[in-house]
mmCIF file of C-alpha atoms in Angstrom:
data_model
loop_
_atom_site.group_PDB
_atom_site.id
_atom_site.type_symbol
_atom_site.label_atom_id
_atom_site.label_comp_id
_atom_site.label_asym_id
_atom_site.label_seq_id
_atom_site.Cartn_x
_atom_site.Cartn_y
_atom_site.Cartn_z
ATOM 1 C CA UNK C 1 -12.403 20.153 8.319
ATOM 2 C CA UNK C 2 -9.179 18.295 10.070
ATOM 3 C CA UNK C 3 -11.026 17.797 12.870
ATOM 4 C CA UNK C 4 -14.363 15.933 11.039
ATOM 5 C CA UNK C 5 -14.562 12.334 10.195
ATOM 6 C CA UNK C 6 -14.739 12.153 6.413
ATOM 7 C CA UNK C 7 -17.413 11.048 4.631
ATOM 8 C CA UNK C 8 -17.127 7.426 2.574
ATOM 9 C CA UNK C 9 -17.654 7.233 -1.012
ATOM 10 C CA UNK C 10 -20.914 4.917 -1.896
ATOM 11 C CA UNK C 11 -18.813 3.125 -4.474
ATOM 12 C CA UNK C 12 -19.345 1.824 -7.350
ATOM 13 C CA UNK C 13 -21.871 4.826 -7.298
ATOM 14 C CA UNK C 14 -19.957 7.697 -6.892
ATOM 15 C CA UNK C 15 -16.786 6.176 -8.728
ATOM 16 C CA UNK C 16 -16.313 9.314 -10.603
ATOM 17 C CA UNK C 17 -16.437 11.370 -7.495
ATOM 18 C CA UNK C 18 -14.128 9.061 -5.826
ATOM 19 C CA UNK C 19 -11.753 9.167 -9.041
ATOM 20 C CA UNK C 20 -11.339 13.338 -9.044
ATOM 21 C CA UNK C 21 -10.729 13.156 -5.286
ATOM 22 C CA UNK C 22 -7.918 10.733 -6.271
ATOM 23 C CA UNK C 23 -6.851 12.683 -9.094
ATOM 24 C CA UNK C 24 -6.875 16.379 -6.942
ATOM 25 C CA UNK C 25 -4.250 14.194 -4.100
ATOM 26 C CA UNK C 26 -1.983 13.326 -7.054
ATOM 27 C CA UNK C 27 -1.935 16.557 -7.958
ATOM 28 C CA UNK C 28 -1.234 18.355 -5.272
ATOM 29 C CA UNK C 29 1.338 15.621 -3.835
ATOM 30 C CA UNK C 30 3.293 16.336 -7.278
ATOM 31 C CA UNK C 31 3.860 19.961 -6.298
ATOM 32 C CA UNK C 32 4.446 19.487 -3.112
ATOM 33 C CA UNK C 33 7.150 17.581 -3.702
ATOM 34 C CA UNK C 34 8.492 19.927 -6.619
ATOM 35 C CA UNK C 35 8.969 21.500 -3.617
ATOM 36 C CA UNK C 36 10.189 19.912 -0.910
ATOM 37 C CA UNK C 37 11.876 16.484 -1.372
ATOM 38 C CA UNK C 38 10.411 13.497 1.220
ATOM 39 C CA UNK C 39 13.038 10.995 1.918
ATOM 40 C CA UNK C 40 10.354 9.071 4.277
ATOM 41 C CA UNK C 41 7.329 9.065 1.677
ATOM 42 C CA UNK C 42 4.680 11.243 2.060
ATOM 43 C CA UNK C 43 1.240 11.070 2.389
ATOM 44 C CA UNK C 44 -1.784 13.160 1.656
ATOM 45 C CA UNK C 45 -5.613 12.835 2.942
ATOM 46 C CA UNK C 46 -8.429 14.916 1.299
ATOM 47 C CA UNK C 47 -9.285 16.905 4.252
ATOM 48 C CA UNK C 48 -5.997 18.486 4.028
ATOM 49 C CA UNK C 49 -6.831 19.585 0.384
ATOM 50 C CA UNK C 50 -10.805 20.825 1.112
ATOM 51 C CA UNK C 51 -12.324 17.446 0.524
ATOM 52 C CA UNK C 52 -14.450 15.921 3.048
ATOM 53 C CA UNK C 53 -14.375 12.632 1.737
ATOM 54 C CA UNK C 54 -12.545 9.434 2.772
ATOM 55 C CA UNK C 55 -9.651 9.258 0.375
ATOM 56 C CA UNK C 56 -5.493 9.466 0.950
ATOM 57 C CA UNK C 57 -2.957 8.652 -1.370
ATOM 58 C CA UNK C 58 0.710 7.619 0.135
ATOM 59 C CA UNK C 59 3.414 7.659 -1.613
ATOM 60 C CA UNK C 60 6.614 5.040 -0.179
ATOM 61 C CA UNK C 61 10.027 6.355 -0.181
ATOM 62 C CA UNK C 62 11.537 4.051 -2.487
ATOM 63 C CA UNK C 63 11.772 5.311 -6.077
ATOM 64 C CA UNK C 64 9.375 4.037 -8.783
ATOM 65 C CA UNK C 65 7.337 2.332 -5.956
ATOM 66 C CA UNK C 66 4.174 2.973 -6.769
ATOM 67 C CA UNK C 67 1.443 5.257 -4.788
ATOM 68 C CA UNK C 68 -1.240 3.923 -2.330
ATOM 69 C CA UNK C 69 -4.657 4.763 -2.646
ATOM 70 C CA UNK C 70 -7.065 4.405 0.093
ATOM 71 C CA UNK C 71 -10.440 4.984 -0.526
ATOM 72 C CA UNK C 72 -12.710 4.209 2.526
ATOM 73 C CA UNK C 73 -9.620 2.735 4.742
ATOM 74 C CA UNK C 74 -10.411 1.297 8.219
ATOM 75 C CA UNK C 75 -7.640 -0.688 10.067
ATOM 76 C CA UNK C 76 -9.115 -4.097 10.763
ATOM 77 C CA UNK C 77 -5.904 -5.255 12.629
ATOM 78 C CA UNK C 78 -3.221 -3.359 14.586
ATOM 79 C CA UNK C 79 0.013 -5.275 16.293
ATOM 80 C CA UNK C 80 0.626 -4.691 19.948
ATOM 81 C CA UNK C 81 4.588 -4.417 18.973
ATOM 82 C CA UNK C 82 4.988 -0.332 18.124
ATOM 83 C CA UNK C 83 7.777 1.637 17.899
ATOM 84 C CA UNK C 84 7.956 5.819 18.424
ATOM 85 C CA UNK C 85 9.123 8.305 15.679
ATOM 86 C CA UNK C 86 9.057 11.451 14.573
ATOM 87 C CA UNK C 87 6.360 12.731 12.150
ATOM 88 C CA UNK C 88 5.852 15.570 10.218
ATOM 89 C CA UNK C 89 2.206 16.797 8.265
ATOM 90 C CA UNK C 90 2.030 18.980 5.537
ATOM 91 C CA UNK C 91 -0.837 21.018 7.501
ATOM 92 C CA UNK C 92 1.682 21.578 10.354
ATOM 93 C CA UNK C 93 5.047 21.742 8.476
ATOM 94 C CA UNK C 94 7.481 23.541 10.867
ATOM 95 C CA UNK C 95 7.349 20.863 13.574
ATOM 96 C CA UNK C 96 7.536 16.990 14.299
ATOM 97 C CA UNK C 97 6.296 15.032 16.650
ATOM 98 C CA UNK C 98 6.782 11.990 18.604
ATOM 99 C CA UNK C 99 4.666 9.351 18.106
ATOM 100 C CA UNK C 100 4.062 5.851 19.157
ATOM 101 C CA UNK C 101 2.464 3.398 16.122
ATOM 102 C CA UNK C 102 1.946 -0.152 15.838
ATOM 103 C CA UNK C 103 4.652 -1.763 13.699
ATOM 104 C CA UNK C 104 1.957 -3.811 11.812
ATOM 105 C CA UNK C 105 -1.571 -2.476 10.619
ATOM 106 C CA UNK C 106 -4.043 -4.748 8.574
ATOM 107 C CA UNK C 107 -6.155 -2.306 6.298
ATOM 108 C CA UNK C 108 -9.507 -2.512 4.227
ATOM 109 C CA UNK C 109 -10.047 -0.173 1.432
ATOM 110 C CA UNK C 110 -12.950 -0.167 -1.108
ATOM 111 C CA UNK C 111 -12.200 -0.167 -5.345
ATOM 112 C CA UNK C 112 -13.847 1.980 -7.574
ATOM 113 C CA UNK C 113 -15.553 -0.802 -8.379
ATOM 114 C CA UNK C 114 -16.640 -1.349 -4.878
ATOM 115 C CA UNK C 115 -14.558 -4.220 -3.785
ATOM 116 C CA UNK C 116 -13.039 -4.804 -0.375
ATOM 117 C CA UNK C 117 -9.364 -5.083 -0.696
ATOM 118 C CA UNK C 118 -7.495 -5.972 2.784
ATOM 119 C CA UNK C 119 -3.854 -5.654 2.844
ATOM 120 C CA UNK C 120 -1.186 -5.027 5.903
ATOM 121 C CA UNK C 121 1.069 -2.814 6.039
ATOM 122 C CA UNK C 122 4.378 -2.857 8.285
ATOM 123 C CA UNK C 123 7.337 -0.919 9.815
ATOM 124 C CA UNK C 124 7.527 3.092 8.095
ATOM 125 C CA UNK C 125 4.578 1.840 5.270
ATOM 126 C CA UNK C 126 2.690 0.992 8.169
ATOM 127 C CA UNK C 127 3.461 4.208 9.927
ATOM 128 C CA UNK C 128 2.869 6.559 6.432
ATOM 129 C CA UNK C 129 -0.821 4.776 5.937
ATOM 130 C CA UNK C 130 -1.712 5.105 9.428
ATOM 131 C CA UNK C 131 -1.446 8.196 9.811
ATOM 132 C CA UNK C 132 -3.489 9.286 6.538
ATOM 133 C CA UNK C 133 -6.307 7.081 8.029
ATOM 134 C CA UNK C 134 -6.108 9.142 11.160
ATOM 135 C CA UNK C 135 -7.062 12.203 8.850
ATOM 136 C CA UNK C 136 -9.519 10.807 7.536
ATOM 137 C CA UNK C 137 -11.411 10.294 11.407
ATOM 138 C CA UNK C 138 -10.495 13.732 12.072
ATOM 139 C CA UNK C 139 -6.915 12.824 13.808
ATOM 140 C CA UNK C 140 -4.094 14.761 14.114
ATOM 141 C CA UNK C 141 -0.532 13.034 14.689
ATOM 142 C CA UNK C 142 -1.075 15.073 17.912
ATOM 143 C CA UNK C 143 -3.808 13.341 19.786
ATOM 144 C CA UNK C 144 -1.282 10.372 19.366
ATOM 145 C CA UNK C 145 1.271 12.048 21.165
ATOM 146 C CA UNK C 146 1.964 10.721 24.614
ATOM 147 C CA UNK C 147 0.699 13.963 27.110
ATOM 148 C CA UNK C 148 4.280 14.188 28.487
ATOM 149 C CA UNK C 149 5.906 15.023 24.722
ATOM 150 C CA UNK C 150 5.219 18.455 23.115
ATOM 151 C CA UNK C 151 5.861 18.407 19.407
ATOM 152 C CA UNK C 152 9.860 20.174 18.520
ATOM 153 C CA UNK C 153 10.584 22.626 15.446
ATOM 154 C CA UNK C 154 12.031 21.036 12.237
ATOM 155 C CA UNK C 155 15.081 22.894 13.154
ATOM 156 C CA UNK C 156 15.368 20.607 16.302
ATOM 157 C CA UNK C 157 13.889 17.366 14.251
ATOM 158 C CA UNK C 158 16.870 17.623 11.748
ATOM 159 C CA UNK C 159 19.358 17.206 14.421
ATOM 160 C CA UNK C 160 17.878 13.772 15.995
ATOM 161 C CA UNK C 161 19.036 11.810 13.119
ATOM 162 C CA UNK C 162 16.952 9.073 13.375
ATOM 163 C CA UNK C 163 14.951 7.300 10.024
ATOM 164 C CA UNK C 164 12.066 5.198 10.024
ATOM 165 C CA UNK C 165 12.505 1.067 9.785
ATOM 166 C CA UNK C 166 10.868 0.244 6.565
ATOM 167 C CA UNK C 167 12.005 -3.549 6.884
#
């Protein structure tokens, strides 16, 4: 299922479809990170939980910042200014991989109620949403990867040092 485009919700139609996808992310973000703290945010897609449909929620590093739902995301807008940094996934957890990302992404995501929001995202935010989109067309961090970089064990990760810009 990683490797499938997901499917986009008809919404207002299938709002409460849409809204237990949302609700099953939540859910399994909050044990997840009863488990493992994420000083970068985190992110989750529905492929990674069994859902084939075209919903991710991130969640920013900064306390009390509220999570990001994206129902039906496409990037409209990418900058040609990027930056490379490790990433992680939670359905590849024991290694991290270099990976280069524009610095600025301009998103649209549909409401329940079937509006078009757009909003842009930059820096880390832009790097956490990006890569839950990339789920969601069957992407892995991966196939981002420049062919000359092989992805390292946490082990090594946890040495580099390095945090993502979020400003």
């Amino acid at each position: 299922m990683l490797a499938e485009r997901a499917r986009v919700f008809d919404l207002p139609a299938e709002r409460e479809t849409a809204e237990q996808a949302i609700e099953r992310l939540f859910s399994s973000m909050e044990r997840i990170g009863q488990v493992h703290p994420f000083a970068k945010g985190m992110g989750i897609a529905a492929p990674q939980i069994g859902i084939g449909r075209a919903a991710a929620v991130v969640q920013p590093p900064d306390p009390g910042t509220p999570a990001i739902v994206l129902l039906n995301p496409r990037i409209t807008e990418r900058s040609t200014d990027a930056d490379e940094q490790y990433e992680g996934c939670l359905s590849f957890f024991d290694v991290r991989g270099a990976v280069p990302r524009p610095l600025r992404i301009t998103v649209e995501t549909t409401t329940l109620e079937g509006q078009t929001v757009t909003t842009t995202y930059e820096r880390g935010l832009a790097r956490l949403v990006h890569h839950e989109i990339d789920h969601l067309d069957g992407l892995l961090y991966t196939a981002r990867m420049r062919s000359d970089v092989t992805p390292i064990p946490v082990e090594e990760y946890r040495q580099t040092g390095r945090t993502w810009a979020y400003e």
